[in-house]
């Protein structure tokens, strides 16, 4: 399909990587969805108001399954040549999505997640011990923000920590928005799936108590879980379990250290849980707003008719700063009480790893404010280099203390 040059190009540039573009605010304040063109695929409707976003995320008239909506893979709108979530739990609709989600919830329980907290805390303290031993300055991405969630998700899934660089490289390629090699993502997906299939095969011969082992037992107990579905579930949990948190930690610190937020947490670490929710609300993590939804029949959103087969992008960062939903939405309020943010999505596709992300983010902030109370950026925020990725985050975060 030939792109329509008359449509505005999305994503819109912002004054700051962690800000919301003026064009997004203007569209949201105007109210009605607008048509935009993305770097790849067909045009899409952009939905920005909080109430409209929630409706798209919950209405049965919208689905994530492109094939069901009659949309070919190359027509899916996005910032990458191929939808990074294709052929995964994130791209399915009920009843297949419901079946797999139920299976995951049977093994990825709140108890299992909470049991990871002390191990996450021990790892966070070891990482800070190394920072203190080596002395400042240090790159907080490489030496804290990345190894913390990677270590936790490896522990959860039973992935050998020695393989961190292997799956980290595949993940970066899969989520990259660099158009240099359009086939690189497909090769990375294949390589990652082959690696994970090997882990699954080993669990079949040598049972384990980790999450992969639990999923293998479900498969072998006749729970209608195929091998491709099992590998896809593990891939989704592996990527979501470290990639988002590894970027949210430095994103949070950029926002906190830009003002008095970090000092407030040093003075009162009990604010950390509410601070995490507020920072989740304010952080525009996904560069394209969300993965696309597709209208399964004609439906009206915000006074605009979306026709069957058309794609919709919901812009979570704009919705999370909607003055119709949040008082003083541009203000970082670490004690905000009413905070129904959409950082983890909403409805049936709400992030399955939300509880794990909260544990990791709370442990990370509590540890830093307790152990490094004088933490400061060693480089001006304007000089940070940001990743070319679906997930927004700085490549490095030089700090001192």
GROMACS .gro file of C-alpha atoms in nm:
model
  401
    1UNK     CA    1   0.000   0.000   0.000
    2UNK     CA    2   0.132   0.345  -0.092
    3UNK     CA    3   0.152   0.586   0.203
    4UNK     CA    4  -0.071   0.891   0.184
    5UNK     CA    5   0.167   1.193   0.201
    6UNK     CA    6  -0.122   1.418   0.307
    7UNK     CA    7  -0.153   1.238   0.642
    8UNK     CA    8   0.066   1.350   0.935
    9UNK     CA    9   0.361   1.123   1.009
   10UNK     CA   10   0.352   0.942   1.342
   11UNK     CA   11   0.525   0.916   1.590
   12UNK     CA   12   0.543   1.294   1.639
   13UNK     CA   13   0.871   1.452   1.755
   14UNK     CA   14   0.872   1.578   2.114
   15UNK     CA   15   1.088   1.845   2.274
   16UNK     CA   16   1.220   1.580   2.515
   17UNK     CA   17   1.233   1.200   2.478
   18UNK     CA   18   1.028   1.165   2.798
   19UNK     CA   19   0.782   1.438   2.704
   20UNK     CA   20   0.456   1.427   2.513
   21UNK     CA   21   0.470   1.590   2.170
   22UNK     CA   22   0.279   1.914   2.128
   23UNK     CA   23   0.092   1.760   1.832
   24UNK     CA   24  -0.030   1.479   2.057
   25UNK     CA   25  -0.157   1.723   2.318
   26UNK     CA   26  -0.328   1.928   2.048
   27UNK     CA   27  -0.502   1.623   1.901
   28UNK     CA   28  -0.607   1.502   2.246
   29UNK     CA   29  -0.742   1.840   2.347
   30UNK     CA   30  -0.934   1.862   2.018
   31UNK     CA   31  -1.091   1.529   2.110
   32UNK     CA   32  -1.150   1.342   1.784
   33UNK     CA   33  -0.917   1.068   1.657
   34UNK     CA   34  -0.710   1.156   1.351
   35UNK     CA   35  -0.565   0.950   1.066
   36UNK     CA   36  -0.185   0.917   1.065
   37UNK     CA   37   0.074   0.727   0.866
   38UNK     CA   38   0.351   0.530   1.034
   39UNK     CA   39   0.691   0.427   0.894
   40UNK     CA   40   0.551   0.085   0.797
   41UNK     CA   41   0.214  -0.057   0.701
   42UNK     CA   42  -0.116   0.111   0.630
   43UNK     CA   43  -0.245   0.434   0.790
   44UNK     CA   44  -0.413   0.417   1.130
   45UNK     CA   45  -0.650   0.612   1.348
   46UNK     CA   46  -0.471   0.777   1.643
   47UNK     CA   47  -0.675   0.779   1.966
   48UNK     CA   48  -0.548   1.002   2.247
   49UNK     CA   49  -0.825   1.084   2.498
   50UNK     CA   50  -0.825   0.875   2.817
   51UNK     CA   51  -1.187   0.762   2.792
   52UNK     CA   52  -1.156   0.679   2.421
   53UNK     CA   53  -0.834   0.483   2.481
   54UNK     CA   54  -1.000   0.274   2.753
   55UNK     CA   55  -1.291   0.204   2.524
   56UNK     CA   56  -1.070   0.082   2.241
   57UNK     CA   57  -0.878  -0.141   2.482
   58UNK     CA   58  -1.196  -0.303   2.615
   59UNK     CA   59  -1.453  -0.292   2.334
   60UNK     CA   60  -1.517  -0.629   2.163
   61UNK     CA   61  -1.538  -0.440   1.833
   62UNK     CA   62  -1.157  -0.411   1.837
   63UNK     CA   63  -0.905  -0.693   1.824
   64UNK     CA   64  -0.530  -0.750   1.807
   65UNK     CA   65  -0.548  -1.037   1.558
   66UNK     CA   66  -0.464  -0.880   1.222
   67UNK     CA   67  -0.552  -1.194   1.027
   68UNK     CA   68  -0.897  -1.202   1.185
   69UNK     CA   69  -0.948  -0.842   1.071
   70UNK     CA   70  -0.834  -0.923   0.718
   71UNK     CA   71  -0.506  -0.729   0.746
   72UNK     CA   72  -0.192  -0.879   0.587
   73UNK     CA   73   0.130  -0.882   0.794
   74UNK     CA   74   0.299  -0.620   0.574
   75UNK     CA   75  -0.002  -0.389   0.618
   76UNK     CA   76   0.015  -0.377   0.999
   77UNK     CA   77   0.103  -0.017   1.095
   78UNK     CA   78   0.411   0.025   1.310
   79UNK     CA   79   0.757   0.169   1.361
   80UNK     CA   80   0.922  -0.163   1.270
   81UNK     CA   81   0.895  -0.365   0.946
   82UNK     CA   82   0.712  -0.639   1.138
   83UNK     CA   83   0.492  -0.624   1.449
   84UNK     CA   84   0.733  -0.732   1.731
   85UNK     CA   85   0.439  -0.894   1.909
   86UNK     CA   86   0.326  -1.099   1.607
   87UNK     CA   87   0.258  -1.467   1.675
   88UNK     CA   88   0.250  -1.412   2.050
   89UNK     CA   89  -0.002  -1.386   2.334
   90UNK     CA   90  -0.009  -1.010   2.267
   91UNK     CA   91  -0.144  -1.057   1.915
   92UNK     CA   92  -0.428  -1.298   1.992
   93UNK     CA   93  -0.796  -1.240   2.057
   94UNK     CA   94  -1.035  -1.451   2.263
   95UNK     CA   95  -1.090  -1.742   2.280
   96UNK     CA   96  -0.725  -1.833   2.202
   97UNK     CA   97  -0.597  -1.540   2.407
   98UNK     CA   98  -0.823  -1.633   2.700
   99UNK     CA   99  -0.705  -1.995   2.694
  100UNK     CA  100  -0.335  -1.906   2.695
  101UNK     CA  101  -0.381  -1.629   2.949
  102UNK     CA  102  -0.551  -1.874   3.187
  103UNK     CA  103  -0.265  -2.119   3.145
  104UNK     CA  104  -0.006  -1.851   3.220
  105UNK     CA  105  -0.200  -1.731   3.525
  106UNK     CA  106  -0.194  -2.085   3.666
  107UNK     CA  107   0.186  -2.083   3.689
  108UNK     CA  108   0.273  -1.710   3.688
  109UNK     CA  109   0.099  -1.651   4.020
  110UNK     CA  110   0.115  -1.350   4.256
  111UNK     CA  111   0.283  -1.580   4.510
  112UNK     CA  112   0.556  -1.675   4.260
  113UNK     CA  113   0.615  -1.308   4.177
  114UNK     CA  114   0.623  -1.196   4.540
  115UNK     CA  115   0.866  -1.477   4.625
  116UNK     CA  116   1.109  -1.309   4.383
  117UNK     CA  117   1.119  -0.986   4.589
  118UNK     CA  118   1.389  -1.094   4.840
  119UNK     CA  119   1.601  -1.237   4.557
  120UNK     CA  120   1.557  -0.916   4.358
  121UNK     CA  121   1.658  -0.718   4.666
  122UNK     CA  122   1.969  -0.929   4.719
  123UNK     CA  123   2.070  -0.882   4.354
  124UNK     CA  124   2.007  -0.505   4.370
  125UNK     CA  125   2.230  -0.477   4.677
  126UNK     CA  126   2.507  -0.678   4.511
  127UNK     CA  127   2.494  -0.451   4.208
  128UNK     CA  128   2.519  -0.139   4.425
  129UNK     CA  129   2.804  -0.300   4.621
  130UNK     CA  130   2.996  -0.326   4.293
  131UNK     CA  131   2.914   0.034   4.201
  132UNK     CA  132   3.046   0.155   4.536
  133UNK     CA  133   3.357  -0.059   4.510
  134UNK     CA  134   3.440   0.067   4.160
  135UNK     CA  135   3.355   0.428   4.244
  136UNK     CA  136   3.192   0.699   4.034
  137UNK     CA  137   3.117   0.776   3.761
  138UNK     CA  138   2.927   0.473   3.636
  139UNK     CA  139   2.677   0.381   3.368
  140UNK     CA  140   2.363   0.294   3.561
  141UNK     CA  141   2.208   0.120   3.260
  142UNK     CA  142   2.489  -0.131   3.215
  143UNK     CA  143   2.566  -0.184   3.584
  144UNK     CA  144   2.222  -0.169   3.747
  145UNK     CA  145   1.912  -0.104   3.535
  146UNK     CA  146   1.980  -0.388   3.290
  147UNK     CA  147   2.132  -0.664   3.507
  148UNK     CA  148   1.862  -0.630   3.776
  149UNK     CA  149   1.555  -0.726   3.566
  150UNK     CA  150   1.759  -0.964   3.353
  151UNK     CA  151   1.871  -1.148   3.666
  152UNK     CA  152   1.516  -1.158   3.802
  153UNK     CA  153   1.358  -1.287   3.481
  154UNK     CA  154   1.635  -1.545   3.437
  155UNK     CA  155   1.562  -1.663   3.791
  156UNK     CA  156   1.188  -1.671   3.722
  157UNK     CA  157   1.207  -1.858   3.393
  158UNK     CA  158   1.513  -2.069   3.460
  159UNK     CA  159   1.720  -1.914   3.180
  160UNK     CA  160   2.097  -1.950   3.239
  161UNK     CA  161   2.240  -1.613   3.340
  162UNK     CA  162   2.543  -1.690   3.123
  163UNK     CA  163   2.315  -1.658   2.819
  164UNK     CA  164   2.218  -1.299   2.901
  165UNK     CA  165   2.410  -1.139   2.618
  166UNK     CA  166   2.273  -1.389   2.368
  167UNK     CA  167   1.903  -1.322   2.430
  168UNK     CA  168   1.966  -0.955   2.503
  169UNK     CA  169   2.114  -0.911   2.154
  170UNK     CA  170   1.821  -1.088   1.989
  171UNK     CA  171   1.573  -0.878   2.187
  172UNK     CA  172   1.739  -0.549   2.092
  173UNK     CA  173   1.729  -0.645   1.723
  174UNK     CA  174   1.367  -0.757   1.746
  175UNK     CA  175   1.257  -0.423   1.896
  176UNK     CA  176   1.486  -0.197   1.692
  177UNK     CA  177   1.333   0.082   1.484
  178UNK     CA  178   1.650   0.121   1.278
  179UNK     CA  179   1.544   0.054   0.915
  180UNK     CA  180   1.894  -0.050   0.807
  181UNK     CA  181   1.824  -0.424   0.775
  182UNK     CA  182   1.452  -0.505   0.749
  183UNK     CA  183   1.517  -0.880   0.771
  184UNK     CA  184   1.724  -0.858   1.090
  185UNK     CA  185   1.419  -0.877   1.318
  186UNK     CA  186   1.295  -1.195   1.149
  187UNK     CA  187   1.636  -1.359   1.191
  188UNK     CA  188   1.649  -1.251   1.556
  189UNK     CA  189   1.299  -1.394   1.618
  190UNK     CA  190   1.401  -1.728   1.466
  191UNK     CA  191   1.727  -1.744   1.660
  192UNK     CA  192   1.556  -1.656   1.988
  193UNK     CA  193   1.281  -1.913   1.933
  194UNK     CA  194   1.537  -2.181   1.850
  195UNK     CA  195   1.724  -2.102   2.171
  196UNK     CA  196   1.407  -2.113   2.381
  197UNK     CA  197   1.290  -2.435   2.213
  198UNK     CA  198   1.616  -2.591   2.330
  199UNK     CA  199   1.544  -2.484   2.690
  200UNK     CA  200   1.193  -2.627   2.666
  201UNK     CA  201   1.324  -2.958   2.529
  202UNK     CA  202   1.570  -2.987   2.819
  203UNK     CA  203   1.287  -2.933   3.071
  204UNK     CA  204   1.100  -3.226   2.917
  205UNK     CA  205   1.393  -3.455   3.005
  206UNK     CA  206   1.496  -3.285   3.330
  207UNK     CA  207   1.196  -3.129   3.513
  208UNK     CA  208   1.254  -2.805   3.705
  209UNK     CA  209   1.054  -2.582   3.937
  210UNK     CA  210   1.104  -2.265   3.735
  211UNK     CA  211   0.836  -2.108   3.513
  212UNK     CA  212   0.949  -2.285   3.195
  213UNK     CA  213   0.938  -2.614   3.381
  214UNK     CA  214   0.586  -2.536   3.506
  215UNK     CA  215   0.468  -2.453   3.153
  216UNK     CA  216   0.621  -2.777   3.021
  217UNK     CA  217   0.427  -2.972   3.284
  218UNK     CA  218   0.107  -2.798   3.173
  219UNK     CA  219   0.178  -2.898   2.814
  220UNK     CA  220   0.246  -3.256   2.911
  221UNK     CA  221  -0.065  -3.278   3.127
  222UNK     CA  222  -0.290  -3.227   2.825
  223UNK     CA  223  -0.379  -2.859   2.868
  224UNK     CA  224  -0.395  -2.790   2.494
  225UNK     CA  225  -0.063  -2.606   2.489
  226UNK     CA  226   0.129  -2.671   2.168
  227UNK     CA  227   0.508  -2.648   2.143
  228UNK     CA  228   0.495  -2.329   1.928
  229UNK     CA  229   0.255  -2.171   2.179
  230UNK     CA  230   0.482  -2.267   2.467
  231UNK     CA  231   0.789  -2.115   2.302
  232UNK     CA  232   0.589  -1.802   2.214
  233UNK     CA  233   0.474  -1.764   2.576
  234UNK     CA  234   0.829  -1.798   2.707
  235UNK     CA  235   0.954  -1.547   2.448
  236UNK     CA  236   0.686  -1.297   2.550
  237UNK     CA  237   0.763  -1.335   2.921
  238UNK     CA  238   1.138  -1.315   2.862
  239UNK     CA  239   1.122  -0.997   2.655
  240UNK     CA  240   0.853  -0.822   2.860
  241UNK     CA  241   1.016  -0.935   3.183
  242UNK     CA  242   1.340  -0.747   3.131
  243UNK     CA  243   1.317  -0.505   2.838
  244UNK     CA  244   1.050  -0.276   2.980
  245UNK     CA  245   1.192  -0.255   3.333
  246UNK     CA  246   1.550  -0.214   3.209
  247UNK     CA  247   1.435   0.104   3.033
  248UNK     CA  248   1.186   0.225   3.292
  249UNK     CA  249   1.451   0.241   3.565
  250UNK     CA  250   1.674   0.496   3.383
  251UNK     CA  251   1.365   0.677   3.249
  252UNK     CA  252   1.240   0.714   3.607
  253UNK     CA  253   1.576   0.845   3.723
  254UNK     CA  254   1.592   1.105   3.446
  255UNK     CA  255   1.251   1.235   3.558
  256UNK     CA  256   1.334   1.220   3.930
  257UNK     CA  257   1.677   1.382   3.902
  258UNK     CA  258   1.543   1.662   3.681
  259UNK     CA  259   1.371   1.809   3.987
  260UNK     CA  260   1.336   1.733   4.358
  261UNK     CA  261   1.177   1.391   4.317
  262UNK     CA  262   1.482   1.186   4.404
  263UNK     CA  263   1.553   1.393   4.715
  264UNK     CA  264   1.190   1.348   4.824
  265UNK     CA  265   1.231   0.971   4.806
  266UNK     CA  266   1.562   0.984   4.994
  267UNK     CA  267   1.384   1.175   5.271
  268UNK     CA  268   1.084   0.940   5.272
  269UNK     CA  269   1.141   0.599   5.107
  270UNK     CA  270   0.786   0.497   5.204
  271UNK     CA  271   0.672   0.704   4.907
  272UNK     CA  272   0.832   0.459   4.665
  273UNK     CA  273   0.519   0.252   4.580
  274UNK     CA  274   0.310   0.559   4.497
  275UNK     CA  275   0.609   0.715   4.321
  276UNK     CA  276   0.638   0.409   4.096
  277UNK     CA  277   0.273   0.446   3.993
  278UNK     CA  278   0.315   0.817   3.923
  279UNK     CA  279   0.632   0.761   3.722
  280UNK     CA  280   0.460   0.487   3.524
  281UNK     CA  281   0.186   0.737   3.442
  282UNK     CA  282   0.430   1.006   3.327
  283UNK     CA  283   0.677   0.789   3.134
  284UNK     CA  284   0.604   0.748   2.760
  285UNK     CA  285   0.765   0.406   2.734
  286UNK     CA  286   0.642   0.282   2.395
  287UNK     CA  287   0.755   0.500   2.105
  288UNK     CA  288   0.445   0.426   1.893
  289UNK     CA  289   0.188   0.455   2.173
  290UNK     CA  290   0.070   0.094   2.159
  291UNK     CA  291   0.048  -0.208   1.936
  292UNK     CA  292  -0.233  -0.159   1.683
  293UNK     CA  293  -0.590  -0.276   1.728
  294UNK     CA  294  -0.818  -0.351   1.435
  295UNK     CA  295  -1.186  -0.273   1.399
  296UNK     CA  296  -1.381  -0.595   1.351
  297UNK     CA  297  -1.685  -0.400   1.235
  298UNK     CA  298  -1.776  -0.037   1.183
  299UNK     CA  299  -1.762   0.147   1.516
  300UNK     CA  300  -1.766   0.509   1.635
  301UNK     CA  301  -1.489   0.643   1.859
  302UNK     CA  302  -1.475   1.007   1.970
  303UNK     CA  303  -1.728   1.109   1.706
  304UNK     CA  304  -1.532   0.941   1.423
  305UNK     CA  305  -1.645   0.630   1.234
  306UNK     CA  306  -1.376   0.365   1.220
  307UNK     CA  307  -1.455   0.113   0.950
  308UNK     CA  308  -1.407  -0.264   0.971
  309UNK     CA  309  -1.047  -0.360   0.900
  310UNK     CA  310  -0.902  -0.017   0.984
  311UNK     CA  311  -0.623   0.004   1.240
  312UNK     CA  312  -0.625   0.209   1.560
  313UNK     CA  313  -0.322   0.319   1.763
  314UNK     CA  314  -0.401   0.423   2.120
  315UNK     CA  315  -0.152   0.675   2.258
  316UNK     CA  316  -0.106   0.576   2.622
  317UNK     CA  317   0.127   0.865   2.708
  318UNK     CA  318  -0.126   1.123   2.590
  319UNK     CA  319  -0.409   0.945   2.773
  320UNK     CA  320  -0.203   0.927   3.092
  321UNK     CA  321  -0.169   1.306   3.085
  322UNK     CA  322  -0.528   1.380   2.992
  323UNK     CA  323  -0.656   1.668   3.209
  324UNK     CA  324  -1.000   1.510   3.183
  325UNK     CA  325  -0.873   1.212   3.383
  326UNK     CA  326  -0.594   1.351   3.606
  327UNK     CA  327  -0.562   1.670   3.809
  328UNK     CA  328  -0.247   1.865   3.718
  329UNK     CA  329  -0.152   1.591   3.470
  330UNK     CA  330   0.189   1.735   3.375
  331UNK     CA  331   0.303   1.751   3.739
  332UNK     CA  332   0.510   1.475   3.898
  333UNK     CA  333   0.314   1.418   4.220
  334UNK     CA  334   0.477   1.135   4.416
  335UNK     CA  335   0.183   1.126   4.659
  336UNK     CA  336  -0.092   1.120   4.395
  337UNK     CA  337  -0.379   0.916   4.543
  338UNK     CA  338  -0.611   0.873   4.244
  339UNK     CA  339  -0.392   0.722   3.975
  340UNK     CA  340  -0.580   0.492   3.732
  341UNK     CA  341  -0.300   0.513   3.474
  342UNK     CA  342  -0.288   0.298   3.163
  343UNK     CA  343   0.086   0.225   3.161
  344UNK     CA  344   0.018  -0.150   3.168
  345UNK     CA  345  -0.272  -0.124   2.925
  346UNK     CA  346  -0.629  -0.213   3.011
  347UNK     CA  347  -0.876  -0.490   2.945
  348UNK     CA  348  -0.793  -0.842   2.830
  349UNK     CA  349  -0.445  -0.744   2.706
  350UNK     CA  350  -0.340  -0.573   3.028
  351UNK     CA  351   0.027  -0.660   3.083
  352UNK     CA  352   0.057  -1.007   3.234
  353UNK     CA  353   0.387  -0.902   3.394
  354UNK     CA  354   0.256  -0.589   3.570
  355UNK     CA  355   0.306  -0.735   3.918
  356UNK     CA  356   0.662  -0.841   3.836
  357UNK     CA  357   0.744  -0.497   3.694
  358UNK     CA  358   0.613  -0.330   4.010
  359UNK     CA  359   0.829  -0.553   4.231
  360UNK     CA  360   1.141  -0.479   4.025
  361UNK     CA  361   1.078  -0.104   4.006
  362UNK     CA  362   1.003  -0.074   4.377
  363UNK     CA  363   1.314  -0.272   4.469
  364UNK     CA  364   1.527  -0.064   4.230
  365UNK     CA  365   1.415   0.274   4.363
  366UNK     CA  366   1.421   0.173   4.730
  367UNK     CA  367   1.774   0.038   4.693
  368UNK     CA  368   1.909   0.342   4.510
  369UNK     CA  369   1.764   0.605   4.745
  370UNK     CA  370   1.882   0.404   5.046
  371UNK     CA  371   2.232   0.321   4.923
  372UNK     CA  372   2.307   0.619   4.693
  373UNK     CA  373   2.133   0.920   4.849
  374UNK     CA  374   2.354   1.168   4.660
  375UNK     CA  375   2.297   1.015   4.319
  376UNK     CA  376   2.319   1.268   4.034
  377UNK     CA  377   2.348   1.265   3.658
  378UNK     CA  378   2.707   1.292   3.534
  379UNK     CA  379   2.585   1.427   3.198
  380UNK     CA  380   2.328   1.691   3.111
  381UNK     CA  381   1.994   1.525   3.022
  382UNK     CA  382   2.000   1.693   2.680
  383UNK     CA  383   2.325   1.510   2.601
  384UNK     CA  384   2.189   1.160   2.664
  385UNK     CA  385   2.167   0.930   2.361
  386UNK     CA  386   1.837   0.746   2.329
  387UNK     CA  387   1.786   0.401   2.180
  388UNK     CA  388   1.633   0.338   1.837
  389UNK     CA  389   1.374   0.100   1.972
  390UNK     CA  390   1.003   0.037   2.023
  391UNK     CA  391   1.083   0.079   2.394
  392UNK     CA  392   1.211   0.423   2.492
  393UNK     CA  393   1.522   0.450   2.708
  394UNK     CA  394   1.875   0.598   2.713
  395UNK     CA  395   2.161   0.387   2.583
  396UNK     CA  396   2.369   0.495   2.883
  397UNK     CA  397   2.295   0.682   3.204
  398UNK     CA  398   2.624   0.820   3.346
  399UNK     CA  399   2.585   0.897   3.716
  400UNK     CA  400   2.790   1.003   4.012
  401UNK     CA  401   2.725   1.005   4.387
   0.00000   0.00000   0.00000
